[in-house]
Amino acid sequence: MSATITAADVKALRERTGAGMMDCKKALEAAGGDMEKAVEALRVKGVKDAGKRAERAASEGTVQPYIHATGKIGVLVEVDCETDFVARNDEFVAFAKDLALHIAAAAPQYVSEDDVPADVRAAELKIYAEQAADKPEHVREKVAEGKLRKWLEEVVLLNQPHVNPDKHDGKTIEQLRAELASKTGENVVIRRFSRFAVGE
């Protein structure tokens, strides 16, 4: 006998996951009314759907500011989504505001690895290769590549762990962006940012 799925169950699951009503209802039915199984099923579905979402146009969004208490550092960040409904969503706006704070503290130079110019990447790799010159020849390239990877983690926004690891469980900005995309069911794109610091 199948479990009876109530509207309250569907609403509770929607509040926990941010998934659509029909997706919540289907997940609960498939899980026989088991809330935890339904949450897990929606998470798996969210990850699978994220690839499809990435191809959809993100033409709505929000621009959020952050000004440090000293007034010496300021950030503007644009985060885009697909619909005005999500762009006005409290969680979406909070993500953008939190992102602006992170950018002020972490000072990334690029949004994604694709934004790093090839000549800049090559110049960094050359420096790391020269630094590894005293290592045995067969490991030099790996050492230089490892240092380049570490550098990309420091300068690329999506690769950076959030500056508040306690609040965000040590997740990277890309992981947090993907989670928000999964919750909203929309393509979420960190389009661009500008960071201003007095004297820089």
Coordinates of N, CA and C in Angstrom, one line a residue:
M1 N 0.8 -1.2 0.0 CA 0.0 0.0 0.0 C 0.9 1.3 0.0
S2 N 0.6 2.2 -0.9 CA 1.5 3.4 -1.0 C 1.1 4.4 0.1
A3 N 2.1 5.1 0.5 CA 1.9 6.1 1.6 C 1.1 7.3 1.0
T4 N 0.3 7.9 1.9 CA -0.5 9.0 1.5 C 0.4 10.3 1.6
I5 N 0.6 11.0 0.5 CA 1.4 12.2 0.5 C 0.5 13.4 0.7
T6 N 0.7 14.1 1.8 CA -0.1 15.3 2.1 C 0.5 16.5 1.5
A7 N -0.3 17.6 1.4 CA 0.2 18.9 0.9 C 1.2 19.4 1.8
A8 N 1.0 19.1 3.1 CA 2.0 19.6 4.2 C 3.4 19.0 4.0
D9 N 3.4 17.7 3.6 CA 4.6 17.0 3.4 C 5.4 17.6 2.2
V10 N 4.6 17.8 1.1 CA 5.2 18.4 -0.1 C 5.8 19.8 0.2
K11 N 5.0 20.6 1.0 CA 5.4 22.0 1.4 C 6.7 21.9 2.2
A12 N 6.7 20.9 3.2 CA 7.9 20.8 4.1 C 9.2 20.4 3.2
L13 N 9.0 19.5 2.3 CA 10.1 19.1 1.4 C 10.6 20.3 0.5
R14 N 9.6 21.0 0.0 CA 10.0 22.2 -0.8 C 10.8 23.2 0.0
E15 N 10.4 23.4 1.3 CA 11.1 24.4 2.1 C 12.5 23.9 2.4
R16 N 12.7 22.6 2.5 CA 14.0 22.0 2.8 C 14.9 22.0 1.6
T17 N 14.4 21.8 0.4 CA 15.2 21.7 -0.8 C 15.1 22.8 -1.8
G18 N 14.0 23.6 -1.7 CA 13.9 24.6 -2.7 C 13.4 24.1 -4.1
A19 N 13.2 22.8 -4.2 CA 12.7 22.2 -5.5 C 11.3 22.5 -5.7
G20 N 10.9 22.3 -7.0 CA 9.5 22.6 -7.4 C 8.5 21.7 -6.7
M21 N 7.2 22.2 -6.7 CA 6.2 21.4 -6.0 C 6.0 20.0 -6.6
M22 N 5.9 19.9 -8.0 CA 5.8 18.6 -8.6 C 6.9 17.7 -8.4
D23 N 8.2 18.3 -8.4 CA 9.3 17.4 -8.2 C 9.3 16.9 -6.7
C24 N 8.9 17.7 -5.8 CA 8.8 17.3 -4.4 C 7.7 16.2 -4.2
K25 N 6.6 16.4 -4.9 CA 5.5 15.4 -4.8 C 6.0 14.0 -5.4
K26 N 6.6 14.1 -6.6 CA 7.1 12.9 -7.2 C 8.2 12.2 -6.4
A27 N 9.1 13.0 -5.8 CA 10.2 12.4 -5.0 C 9.6 11.7 -3.7
L28 N 8.6 12.3 -3.1 CA 7.9 11.7 -1.9 C 7.2 10.5 -2.3
E29 N 6.5 10.5 -3.4 CA 5.8 9.3 -3.9 C 6.8 8.1 -4.2
A30 N 7.9 8.5 -4.8 CA 8.9 7.5 -5.2 C 9.6 6.9 -3.9
A31 N 9.7 7.8 -2.9 CA 10.4 7.4 -1.6 C 9.4 6.8 -0.6
G32 N 8.1 6.6 -1.1 CA 7.1 6.0 -0.2 C 6.8 6.8 1.0
G33 N 6.9 8.2 0.9 CA 6.7 9.1 1.9 C 7.8 9.4 2.9
D34 N 9.0 8.7 2.6 CA 10.2 8.9 3.5 C 10.8 10.2 3.1
M35 N 10.8 11.2 4.1 CA 11.3 12.5 3.8 C 12.8 12.5 3.5
E36 N 13.6 11.8 4.3 CA 15.0 11.8 4.1 C 15.4 11.2 2.7
K37 N 14.7 10.1 2.3 CA 15.0 9.5 1.0 C 14.6 10.5 -0.1
A38 N 13.5 11.2 0.1 CA 13.1 12.2 -0.9 C 14.1 13.3 -1.0
V39 N 14.6 13.8 0.1 CA 15.6 14.9 0.1 C 16.8 14.4 -0.7
E40 N 17.3 13.2 -0.4 CA 18.5 12.6 -1.1 C 18.2 12.5 -2.6
A41 N 17.0 12.0 -3.0 CA 16.7 11.9 -4.4 C 16.7 13.2 -5.1
L42 N 16.2 14.2 -4.5 CA 16.1 15.6 -5.1 C 17.5 16.1 -5.2
R43 N 18.4 15.8 -4.3 CA 19.8 16.3 -4.3 C 20.5 15.7 -5.5
V44 N 20.3 14.4 -5.7 CA 20.9 13.7 -6.8 C 20.4 14.3 -8.2
K45 N 19.1 14.5 -8.2 CA 18.4 15.0 -9.4 C 19.0 16.4 -9.7
G46 N 19.2 17.2 -8.6 CA 19.7 18.6 -8.7 C 21.0 18.6 -9.4
V47 N 21.9 17.7 -9.0 CA 23.3 17.7 -9.5 C 23.2 17.3 -11.0
K48 N 22.3 16.3 -11.3 CA 22.2 15.9 -12.8 C 21.7 17.0 -13.6
D49 N 20.7 17.7 -13.1 CA 20.0 18.8 -13.8 C 20.9 20.1 -13.9
A50 N 21.9 20.2 -13.1 CA 22.8 21.4 -13.1 C 23.5 21.5 -14.4
G51 N 23.9 20.4 -15.0 CA 24.6 20.4 -16.3 C 23.7 21.0 -17.4
K52 N 22.4 20.6 -17.3 CA 21.4 21.0 -18.3 C 21.2 22.5 -18.1
R53 N 21.1 22.9 -16.8 CA 20.8 24.4 -16.5 C 21.9 25.3 -17.0
A54 N 23.1 24.8 -17.0 CA 24.3 25.7 -17.4 C 24.1 26.2 -18.8
E55 N 23.4 25.5 -19.6 CA 23.2 25.9 -21.0 C 22.1 26.9 -21.2
R56 N 21.3 27.1 -20.2 CA 20.2 28.1 -20.3 C 20.6 29.5 -20.1
A57 N 20.0 30.4 -20.7 CA 20.4 31.9 -20.6 C 20.0 32.4 -19.3
A58 N 21.0 33.1 -18.7 CA 20.7 33.8 -17.4 C 20.7 35.3 -17.7
S59 N 19.5 35.8 -17.9 CA 19.4 37.2 -18.3 C 18.7 38.1 -17.2
E60 N 18.4 37.5 -16.1 CA 17.9 38.3 -14.9 C 19.0 38.2 -13.9
G61 N 18.8 38.9 -12.8 CA 19.8 38.9 -11.7 C 19.8 40.0 -10.8
T62 N 20.9 40.2 -10.1 CA 21.0 41.3 -9.1 C 22.5 41.8 -9.1
V63 N 22.6 43.0 -8.7 CA 24.0 43.6 -8.4 C 23.9 44.0 -7.0
Q64 N 24.9 43.5 -6.2 CA 24.9 43.7 -4.8 C 26.3 44.4 -4.4
P65 N 26.2 45.3 -3.4 CA 27.4 46.0 -3.0 C 27.9 45.4 -1.6
Y66 N 29.2 45.7 -1.3 CA 29.7 45.5 0.0 C 30.7 46.6 0.3
I67 N 30.6 47.3 1.3 CA 31.5 48.3 1.7 C 32.1 47.9 3.1
H68 N 33.4 47.7 3.3 CA 33.9 47.4 4.6 C 33.7 48.5 5.6
A69 N 33.6 48.1 6.8 CA 33.4 49.1 7.9 C 34.3 50.3 7.9
T70 N 35.6 50.0 7.5 CA 36.6 51.1 7.5 C 36.3 52.1 6.3
G71 N 35.5 51.7 5.3 CA 35.3 52.5 4.2 C 36.4 52.5 3.2
K72 N 37.4 51.6 3.4 CA 38.6 51.5 2.5 C 38.5 50.4 1.4
I73 N 37.5 49.5 1.5 CA 37.4 48.4 0.5 C 35.9 48.4 0.2
G74 N 35.6 48.3 -1.1 CA 34.3 48.2 -1.6 C 34.2 47.2 -2.8
V75 N 33.1 46.5 -2.9 CA 32.9 45.5 -4.0 C 31.5 45.7 -4.6
L76 N 31.4 45.5 -5.9 CA 30.1 45.4 -6.6 C 30.2 44.0 -7.3
V77 N 29.2 43.2 -7.2 CA 29.1 41.9 -7.8 C 27.8 41.7 -8.5
E78 N 27.9 41.1 -9.7 CA 26.6 40.8 -10.5 C 26.5 39.3 -10.5
V79 N 25.3 38.8 -10.0 CA 25.0 37.4 -10.1 C 23.7 37.3 -10.9
D80 N 23.7 36.4 -11.9 CA 22.6 36.3 -12.8 C 21.8 35.0 -12.6
C81 N 20.6 35.0 -13.0 CA 19.7 33.8 -13.0 C 18.8 33.9 -14.2
E82 N 17.8 33.1 -14.3 CA 16.9 33.0 -15.5 C 15.6 33.9 -15.4
T83 N 15.1 34.0 -14.1 CA 13.8 34.7 -14.0 C 13.9 35.8 -12.9
D84 N 13.0 36.8 -13.1 CA 12.9 37.9 -12.2 C 12.5 37.3 -10.8
F85 N 11.6 36.3 -10.8 CA 11.1 35.7 -9.6 C 12.3 35.2 -8.7
V86 N 13.3 34.5 -9.3 CA 14.5 34.1 -8.5 C 15.4 35.3 -8.1
A87 N 15.5 36.2 -9.1 CA 16.4 37.4 -8.8 C 15.9 38.1 -7.6
R88 N 14.6 38.1 -7.3 CA 14.1 38.8 -6.1 C 14.0 37.9 -4.9
N89 N 14.4 36.6 -5.0 CA 14.3 35.6 -3.9 C 15.4 36.0 -2.8
D90 N 14.9 36.0 -1.6 CA 15.8 36.4 -0.5 C 17.1 35.6 -0.4
E91 N 17.0 34.3 -0.7 CA 18.2 33.5 -0.6 C 19.2 33.8 -1.7
F92 N 18.7 34.1 -2.9 CA 19.5 34.5 -4.1 C 20.2 35.8 -3.8
V93 N 19.5 36.8 -3.3 CA 20.1 38.1 -2.9 C 21.1 38.0 -1.8
A94 N 20.8 37.1 -0.8 CA 21.7 36.9 0.3 C 23.0 36.3 -0.2
F95 N 22.9 35.4 -1.2 CA 24.1 34.7 -1.7 C 25.0 35.8 -2.4
A96 N 24.3 36.7 -3.2 CA 25.1 37.8 -3.8 C 25.8 38.7 -2.8
K97 N 25.0 39.1 -1.8 CA 25.6 39.9 -0.7 C 26.8 39.3 0.0
D98 N 26.6 38.0 0.3 CA 27.7 37.2 1.0 C 28.9 37.1 0.0
L99 N 28.6 36.9 -1.3 CA 29.7 36.8 -2.2 C 30.5 38.1 -2.3
A100 N 29.8 39.3 -2.2 CA 30.5 40.6 -2.3 C 31.4 40.7 -1.1
L101 N 30.9 40.2 0.1 CA 31.8 40.3 1.3 C 33.0 39.4 1.1
H102 N 32.8 38.2 0.6 CA 33.9 37.3 0.3 C 34.9 37.9 -0.6
I103 N 34.5 38.5 -1.7 CA 35.4 39.2 -2.6 C 36.2 40.3 -2.0
A104 N 35.6 41.0 -1.1 CA 36.3 42.1 -0.4 C 37.4 41.5 0.5
A105 N 37.2 40.4 1.1 CA 38.2 39.7 2.0 C 39.2 38.9 1.2
A106 N 38.8 38.2 0.2 CA 39.7 37.2 -0.5 C 40.4 37.8 -1.7
A107 N 39.9 38.9 -2.2 CA 40.5 39.6 -3.3 C 40.9 38.7 -4.5
P108 N 39.9 38.0 -5.1 CA 40.2 37.2 -6.3 C 40.4 38.2 -7.4
Q109 N 41.1 37.6 -8.5 CA 41.4 38.4 -9.7 C 40.5 38.1 -10.8
Y110 N 40.0 36.8 -10.9 CA 39.2 36.4 -12.0 C 37.9 35.6 -11.4
V111 N 36.9 35.6 -12.2 CA 35.7 34.8 -11.8 C 35.9 33.3 -12.0
S112 N 36.4 32.9 -13.2 CA 36.6 31.5 -13.4 C 38.0 31.3 -14.1
E113 N 38.4 30.0 -14.2 CA 39.7 29.7 -14.8 C 39.7 30.1 -16.2
D114 N 38.5 30.1 -16.9 CA 38.5 30.5 -18.3 C 38.8 31.9 -18.5
D115 N 38.6 32.7 -17.4 CA 38.9 34.2 -17.5 C 40.4 34.5 -17.4
V116 N 41.2 33.5 -16.9 CA 42.6 33.8 -16.8 C 43.3 33.8 -18.1
P117 N 43.9 34.9 -18.6 CA 44.5 35.0 -19.9 C 45.6 34.0 -20.0
A118 N 45.7 33.4 -21.2 CA 46.7 32.3 -21.5 C 48.1 32.8 -21.2
D119 N 48.4 34.1 -21.5 CA 49.8 34.6 -21.3 C 50.1 34.8 -19.8
V120 N 49.1 35.1 -19.0 CA 49.3 35.2 -17.6 C 49.6 33.8 -17.0
R121 N 48.8 32.9 -17.4 CA 48.9 31.5 -17.0 C 50.3 31.0 -17.3
A122 N 50.7 31.2 -18.6 CA 52.0 30.8 -19.1 C 53.2 31.4 -18.3
A123 N 53.0 32.7 -18.0 CA 54.1 33.4 -17.2 C 54.2 32.8 -15.8
E124 N 53.1 32.5 -15.2 CA 53.1 31.9 -13.8 C 53.8 30.6 -13.9
L125 N 53.4 29.8 -14.9 CA 53.9 28.4 -15.0 C 55.5 28.5 -15.2
K126 N 55.9 29.5 -16.0 CA 57.4 29.7 -16.2 C 58.1 30.0 -14.9
I127 N 57.5 30.8 -14.1 CA 58.1 31.1 -12.8 C 58.2 29.9 -11.9
Y128 N 57.1 29.1 -11.9 CA 57.1 27.9 -11.0 C 58.1 26.8 -11.6
A129 N 58.3 26.8 -12.9 CA 59.2 25.9 -13.5 C 60.6 26.2 -13.1
E130 N 60.9 27.6 -13.1 CA 62.2 28.0 -12.7 C 62.5 27.8 -11.2
Q131 N 61.4 27.9 -10.4 CA 61.6 27.6 -9.0 C 61.8 26.1 -8.7
A132 N 61.3 25.3 -9.6 CA 61.5 23.8 -9.5 C 62.8 23.3 -10.1
A133 N 63.6 24.2 -10.6 CA 64.8 23.8 -11.3 C 65.8 22.9 -10.5
D134 N 65.7 23.1 -9.2 CA 66.6 22.3 -8.3 C 66.1 20.9 -8.0
K135 N 64.9 20.6 -8.4 CA 64.3 19.3 -8.2 C 64.7 18.3 -9.3
P136 N 64.6 17.0 -9.0 CA 64.9 16.1 -10.0 C 64.1 16.3 -11.3
E137 N 64.7 16.1 -12.5 CA 64.1 16.5 -13.7 C 62.7 15.8 -13.9
H138 N 62.5 14.6 -13.5 CA 61.3 13.9 -13.8 C 60.1 14.4 -12.9
V139 N 60.4 15.2 -11.9 CA 59.3 15.8 -11.1 C 59.0 17.3 -11.3
R140 N 59.9 17.9 -12.0 CA 59.9 19.4 -12.2 C 58.5 19.9 -12.7
E141 N 58.1 19.2 -13.8 CA 56.8 19.6 -14.4 C 55.6 19.4 -13.4
K142 N 55.6 18.3 -12.7 CA 54.5 18.1 -11.7 C 54.6 19.1 -10.6
V143 N 55.7 19.5 -10.2 CA 55.9 20.5 -9.1 C 55.4 21.8 -9.6
A144 N 55.8 22.2 -10.8 CA 55.3 23.5 -11.4 C 53.8 23.5 -11.6
E145 N 53.3 22.4 -12.1 CA 51.8 22.3 -12.4 C 51.0 22.4 -11.0
G146 N 51.6 21.7 -10.0 CA 51.0 21.8 -8.6 C 50.9 23.2 -8.1
K147 N 52.0 23.9 -8.3 CA 52.1 25.3 -7.9 C 51.1 26.2 -8.6
L148 N 51.0 25.9 -10.0 CA 50.0 26.7 -10.8 C 48.6 26.4 -10.3
R149 N 48.3 25.2 -10.0 CA 47.0 24.8 -9.5 C 46.7 25.5 -8.2
K150 N 47.7 25.6 -7.3 CA 47.5 26.3 -6.0 C 47.3 27.8 -6.3
W151 N 48.0 28.4 -7.2 CA 47.8 29.8 -7.6 C 46.4 30.0 -8.1
L152 N 45.9 29.1 -9.0 CA 44.6 29.3 -9.5 C 43.5 29.2 -8.4
E153 N 43.8 28.4 -7.4 CA 42.8 28.4 -6.2 C 42.8 29.7 -5.5
E154 N 43.9 30.4 -5.5 CA 44.0 31.7 -4.8 C 43.4 32.8 -5.6
V155 N 43.5 32.8 -6.9 CA 43.1 34.0 -7.7 C 41.8 33.9 -8.4
V156 N 41.3 32.7 -8.5 CA 40.0 32.4 -9.2 C 38.9 32.3 -8.2
L157 N 37.9 33.2 -8.3 CA 36.8 33.3 -7.3 C 36.1 31.9 -7.1
L158 N 35.7 31.2 -8.2 CA 35.0 30.0 -8.1 C 35.8 28.9 -7.4
N159 N 37.1 29.0 -7.4 CA 38.0 28.0 -6.8 C 38.2 28.2 -5.3
Q160 N 38.0 29.5 -4.9 CA 38.3 29.8 -3.5 C 37.3 29.2 -2.5
P161 N 37.8 28.7 -1.4 CA 36.9 28.3 -0.3 C 36.3 29.6 0.3
H162 N 35.1 29.6 0.7 CA 34.5 30.8 1.3 C 35.3 31.3 2.5
V163 N 35.4 32.6 2.7 CA 36.2 33.1 3.8 C 35.6 32.9 5.1
N164 N 34.3 32.4 5.1 CA 33.7 32.1 6.4 C 33.5 30.5 6.4
P165 N 34.5 29.8 6.7 CA 34.4 28.3 6.6 C 33.4 27.7 7.6
D166 N 33.2 28.3 8.7 CA 32.3 27.8 9.7 C 30.8 27.8 9.2
K167 N 30.5 29.0 8.6 CA 29.1 29.2 8.1 C 28.9 28.3 6.8
H168 N 29.9 28.1 6.0 CA 29.7 27.4 4.8 C 30.4 26.0 4.7
D169 N 30.8 25.4 5.8 CA 31.4 24.1 5.9 C 32.6 23.9 5.0
G170 N 33.4 25.0 4.8 CA 34.6 24.9 4.0 C 34.4 24.8 2.5
K171 N 33.1 25.0 2.0 CA 32.8 24.8 0.6 C 33.4 26.0 -0.2
T172 N 33.7 25.6 -1.5 CA 34.2 26.7 -2.4 C 33.0 27.5 -2.9
I173 N 33.3 28.6 -3.5 CA 32.3 29.5 -4.1 C 31.5 28.7 -5.2
E174 N 32.2 27.9 -6.0 CA 31.6 27.1 -7.0 C 30.6 26.1 -6.4
Q175 N 31.0 25.5 -5.3 CA 30.1 24.5 -4.7 C 28.8 25.3 -4.2
L176 N 29.0 26.4 -3.6 CA 27.9 27.2 -3.1 C 27.0 27.7 -4.2
R177 N 27.6 28.1 -5.3 CA 26.9 28.5 -6.5 C 26.0 27.4 -7.1
A178 N 26.6 26.2 -7.2 CA 26.0 25.0 -7.7 C 24.8 24.6 -6.8
E179 N 25.0 24.7 -5.5 CA 23.9 24.4 -4.5 C 22.7 25.4 -4.7
L180 N 23.0 26.6 -4.9 CA 21.9 27.6 -5.1 C 21.2 27.3 -6.4
A181 N 22.0 27.0 -7.5 CA 21.4 26.6 -8.8 C 20.4 25.4 -8.6
S182 N 20.9 24.5 -7.8 CA 20.1 23.3 -7.6 C 18.8 23.6 -6.8
K183 N 18.9 24.5 -5.8 CA 17.8 24.9 -5.0 C 16.7 25.7 -5.8
T184 N 17.2 26.6 -6.6 CA 16.3 27.5 -7.4 C 15.8 26.8 -8.6
G185 N 16.6 25.8 -9.1 CA 16.2 25.1 -10.4 C 16.6 26.0 -11.6
E186 N 17.4 27.0 -11.4 CA 17.8 27.9 -12.5 C 19.3 27.9 -12.6
N187 N 19.8 28.3 -13.8 CA 21.2 28.5 -14.1 C 21.6 29.8 -13.3
V188 N 22.5 29.6 -12.4 CA 23.0 30.8 -11.6 C 24.5 31.1 -12.0
V189 N 24.7 32.3 -12.5 CA 26.0 32.7 -13.0 C 26.6 33.9 -12.3
I190 N 27.8 33.7 -11.8 CA 28.5 34.9 -11.2 C 29.1 35.6 -12.4
R191 N 28.5 36.7 -12.9 CA 28.9 37.3 -14.1 C 30.2 38.1 -14.0
R192 N 30.3 39.0 -13.0 CA 31.5 39.8 -12.9 C 31.5 40.5 -11.5
F193 N 32.7 41.0 -11.2 CA 32.8 41.8 -10.0 C 33.8 42.9 -10.2
S194 N 33.7 43.9 -9.3 CA 34.8 44.9 -9.2 C 35.1 45.1 -7.8
R195 N 36.4 45.1 -7.4 CA 36.8 45.3 -6.1 C 37.6 46.6 -6.0
F196 N 37.3 47.5 -5.1 CA 38.0 48.8 -5.0 C 38.6 48.8 -3.6
A197 N 39.9 49.2 -3.6 CA 40.6 49.4 -2.3 C 41.4 50.7 -2.4
V198 N 41.3 51.5 -1.3 CA 42.0 52.8 -1.3 C 43.5 52.5 -1.4
G199 N 44.1 53.2 -2.3 CA 45.6 53.1 -2.4 C 46.0 52.0 -3.4
E200 N 45.1 51.2 -3.9 CA 45.5 50.1 -4.8 C 45.4 50.6 -6.2

